[in-house]
């Protein structure tokens, strides 16, 4: 009975982690890109949204704390193994410095950046392990296929960049060969199609719209047309005043 309960709790924890990752990914895609604003109020709202995103990422990182600590231990073990391979004697000054070296490497990025990269790497790890392959050291072609998956899923340019930098970050910390230096990966980073901007509403469009309903006696149609024309006039005046 105890085993059944533990198994069910683990299953629910895994489902919650996947749900959190999906929701964060959607938020990143929405507000992760660089934008320019004409109105200060919109810019302030955008900054506030980014702060909310950072807090959500911090919350997810807190849930993933044990995994990040495990990653830190792996880094320390990797450094100690390399120090030992270089024929440095234990209890020597150089050997004692290996622990500090791991701390400095982990502190090479700000806490928020490290958490962001760690979560980005976890998404890659979950994806590639589900396909039966290792996340570190990663094969360049596997990373390229992962980027292809992101592009097919409609990921933004910033989300693709985050995935690449997260994989690079994790490999660099462990002293593994960086798979993101592969030509396939580099070219795919630039393959993100640019979003086509919607054409602005012109006065000619509004004239045609009014002509379509010029014989209408429906009050709702007339009301909507009036609202459209008034809004167009207001935004037109605001744009001209800014310019």
XYZ file of C-alpha atoms in Angstrom:
243
model
C 0.000 0.000 0.000
C 2.849 2.356 0.901
C 4.531 1.703 -2.454
C 1.303 2.512 -4.306
C 0.933 5.836 -2.461
C 4.572 6.787 -3.092
C 4.224 5.892 -6.772
C 1.064 7.986 -7.112
C 2.680 10.977 -5.365
C 5.686 10.749 -7.701
C 3.382 10.595 -10.708
C 1.461 13.691 -9.584
C 4.722 15.547 -8.917
C 5.936 14.742 -12.435
C 2.649 15.922 -13.970
C 2.817 19.180 -11.999
C 6.392 19.788 -13.170
C 5.419 19.259 -16.816
C 2.402 21.564 -16.439
C 4.564 24.274 -14.854
C 7.152 23.984 -17.636
C 4.482 24.249 -20.346
C 2.901 27.310 -18.734
C 6.268 29.039 -18.276
C 7.199 28.273 -21.870
C 3.969 29.920 -23.076
C 4.627 32.994 -20.934
C 8.222 33.244 -22.199
C 7.008 33.054 -25.787
C 4.515 35.836 -25.085
C 6.760 38.370 -23.353
C 10.279 37.118 -23.972
C 11.044 39.109 -27.117
C 12.279 42.684 -27.359
C 9.550 45.234 -28.000
C 9.375 48.966 -28.553
C 6.556 51.097 -27.223
C 5.268 54.555 -28.028
C 3.297 54.835 -24.797
C 5.155 54.739 -21.491
C 2.253 52.980 -19.792
C 2.545 49.990 -22.130
C 6.297 49.818 -21.541
C 5.799 49.821 -17.763
C 3.225 47.033 -18.057
C 5.654 45.002 -20.182
C 8.381 45.421 -17.538
C 5.950 44.308 -14.843
C 5.060 41.222 -16.889
C 8.752 40.352 -17.149
C 9.116 40.680 -13.377
C 6.226 38.256 -12.951
C 7.937 35.845 -15.358
C 11.169 35.983 -13.347
C 9.252 35.243 -10.129
C 7.528 32.278 -11.758
C 10.885 30.967 -12.940
C 12.303 31.409 -9.446
C 9.360 29.469 -8.020
C 9.916 26.654 -10.499
C 13.615 26.642 -9.627
C 12.750 26.343 -5.936
C 10.712 23.241 -6.696
C 13.662 21.916 -8.687
C 16.123 22.735 -5.884
C 17.298 19.162 -5.177
C 18.015 18.594 -8.883
C 20.076 21.782 -9.069
C 21.993 20.777 -5.944
C 22.660 17.418 -7.539
C 23.983 19.199 -10.616
C 26.292 21.233 -8.359
C 27.637 18.027 -6.796
C 28.269 16.558 -10.243
C 30.242 19.673 -11.193
C 32.376 19.424 -8.050
C 33.025 15.725 -8.657
C 33.928 16.431 -12.276
C 36.427 19.119 -11.255
C 37.969 16.904 -8.584
C 38.315 14.056 -11.076
C 40.106 16.312 -13.549
C 42.358 17.665 -10.794
C 43.243 14.113 -9.766
C 43.918 13.119 -13.379
C 46.384 16.001 -13.628
C 48.459 14.262 -10.906
C 47.772 16.849 -8.209
C 48.187 15.262 -4.787
C 45.271 15.196 -2.368
C 45.459 17.589 0.602
C 47.757 19.826 -1.418
C 47.033 23.544 -1.824
C 46.042 23.074 -5.477
C 43.686 20.220 -4.592
C 42.021 22.304 -1.875
C 41.413 25.057 -4.430
C 39.253 22.730 -6.557
C 36.247 23.262 -4.276
C 36.546 27.038 -4.567
C 36.893 26.641 -8.323
C 33.470 24.959 -8.467
C 31.933 27.780 -6.417
C 33.370 30.452 -8.701
C 32.157 28.612 -11.796
C 28.645 28.367 -10.400
C 28.751 32.056 -9.453
C 29.936 33.106 -12.920
C 26.339 33.999 -13.781
C 23.772 35.850 -11.693
C 21.368 33.698 -9.680
C 18.433 34.501 -11.963
C 20.463 33.749 -15.099
C 21.721 30.452 -13.674
C 18.181 29.425 -12.739
C 16.932 30.416 -16.183
C 19.642 28.334 -17.879
C 19.065 25.431 -15.492
C 15.342 25.336 -16.271
C 16.082 25.621 -19.989
C 18.460 22.692 -19.724
C 15.863 20.642 -17.828
C 13.420 21.075 -20.716
C 16.074 19.784 -23.112
C 16.904 16.934 -20.727
C 13.263 15.846 -20.440
C 12.870 15.950 -24.220
C 15.973 13.963 -25.157
C 15.648 11.376 -22.384
C 12.101 10.661 -23.527
C 13.679 9.703 -26.866
C 16.166 7.364 -25.149
C 19.313 9.509 -25.395
C 21.628 11.320 -22.989
C 21.467 15.056 -22.324
C 25.188 15.348 -21.439
C 27.358 14.886 -23.360
C 24.836 15.662 -26.081
C 25.339 14.780 -29.701
C 25.191 17.882 -31.931
C 22.660 16.258 -34.257
C 20.356 15.603 -31.281
C 20.551 19.266 -30.273
C 19.831 20.287 -33.873
C 16.766 18.031 -33.910
C 15.617 19.541 -30.609
C 15.889 23.042 -32.091
C 13.900 21.782 -35.081
C 11.245 20.538 -32.651
C 11.097 23.974 -31.006
C 10.748 25.698 -34.367
C 7.967 23.318 -35.386
C 6.224 24.102 -32.097
C 6.214 27.823 -32.952
C 8.880 28.850 -30.426
C 10.046 32.458 -30.546
C 13.578 33.529 -31.423
C 14.327 34.246 -27.755
C 13.077 30.792 -26.687
C 15.338 29.101 -29.228
C 18.278 31.189 -28.029
C 17.511 30.292 -24.418
C 17.509 26.581 -25.290
C 20.882 26.851 -27.052
C 22.519 28.900 -24.300
C 21.140 26.560 -21.614
C 22.677 23.518 -23.285
C 25.954 25.402 -23.800
C 25.969 26.516 -20.149
C 25.453 22.992 -18.778
C 28.179 21.492 -20.994
C 30.659 24.231 -20.144
C 30.098 23.731 -16.411
C 30.802 20.023 -16.720
C 33.779 20.477 -19.017
C 32.042 18.579 -21.824
C 32.364 19.340 -25.528
C 29.901 22.063 -26.499
C 27.435 20.614 -29.056
C 25.960 24.038 -29.829
C 29.089 24.980 -31.798
C 27.931 22.611 -34.524
C 27.094 24.262 -37.865
C 23.612 22.690 -37.937
C 22.739 24.219 -34.567
C 24.156 27.639 -35.475
C 22.240 27.767 -38.753
C 18.994 26.611 -37.143
C 19.244 29.443 -34.608
C 18.904 31.869 -37.484
C 16.161 29.855 -39.190
C 13.370 31.205 -37.005
C 10.941 32.825 -39.496
C 10.170 36.440 -38.774
C 6.607 37.172 -37.789
C 4.707 38.949 -40.492
C 3.298 42.164 -39.207
C -0.357 42.803 -39.781
C -1.125 45.592 -42.184
C -2.308 48.760 -40.416
C -5.893 49.844 -40.873
C -6.138 52.601 -43.459
C -8.841 55.161 -44.163
C -9.534 53.387 -47.473
C -10.382 50.193 -45.584
C -12.830 52.053 -43.376
C -14.482 53.702 -46.362
C -14.996 50.293 -47.990
C -16.359 48.929 -44.714
C -18.890 51.753 -44.490
C -19.887 51.254 -48.118
C -20.649 47.594 -47.430
C -23.144 48.536 -44.713
C -24.357 51.866 -46.114
C -27.929 50.563 -46.509
C -28.052 48.838 -43.132
C -30.693 49.905 -40.607
C -29.352 47.611 -37.894
C -28.537 49.741 -34.853
C -25.839 47.306 -33.703
C -24.041 47.570 -37.051
C -24.291 51.362 -36.996
C -23.039 51.419 -33.411
C -20.038 49.226 -34.237
C -19.155 51.324 -37.280
C -19.282 54.493 -35.188
C -17.026 52.976 -32.539
C -14.538 51.827 -35.176
C -14.420 55.265 -36.798
C -14.054 57.065 -33.466
C -11.243 54.742 -32.337
C -9.471 55.168 -35.657
C -9.701 58.954 -35.353
C -8.378 58.912 -31.778
C -5.382 56.678 -32.571
C -4.678 58.608 -35.755
C -4.557 61.859 -33.785
C -2.356 60.280 -31.086
C 0.078 58.878 -33.656
C 0.407 62.204 -35.433
C 0.970 64.030 -32.146
C 3.765 61.581 -31.190
C 5.405 61.851 -34.583
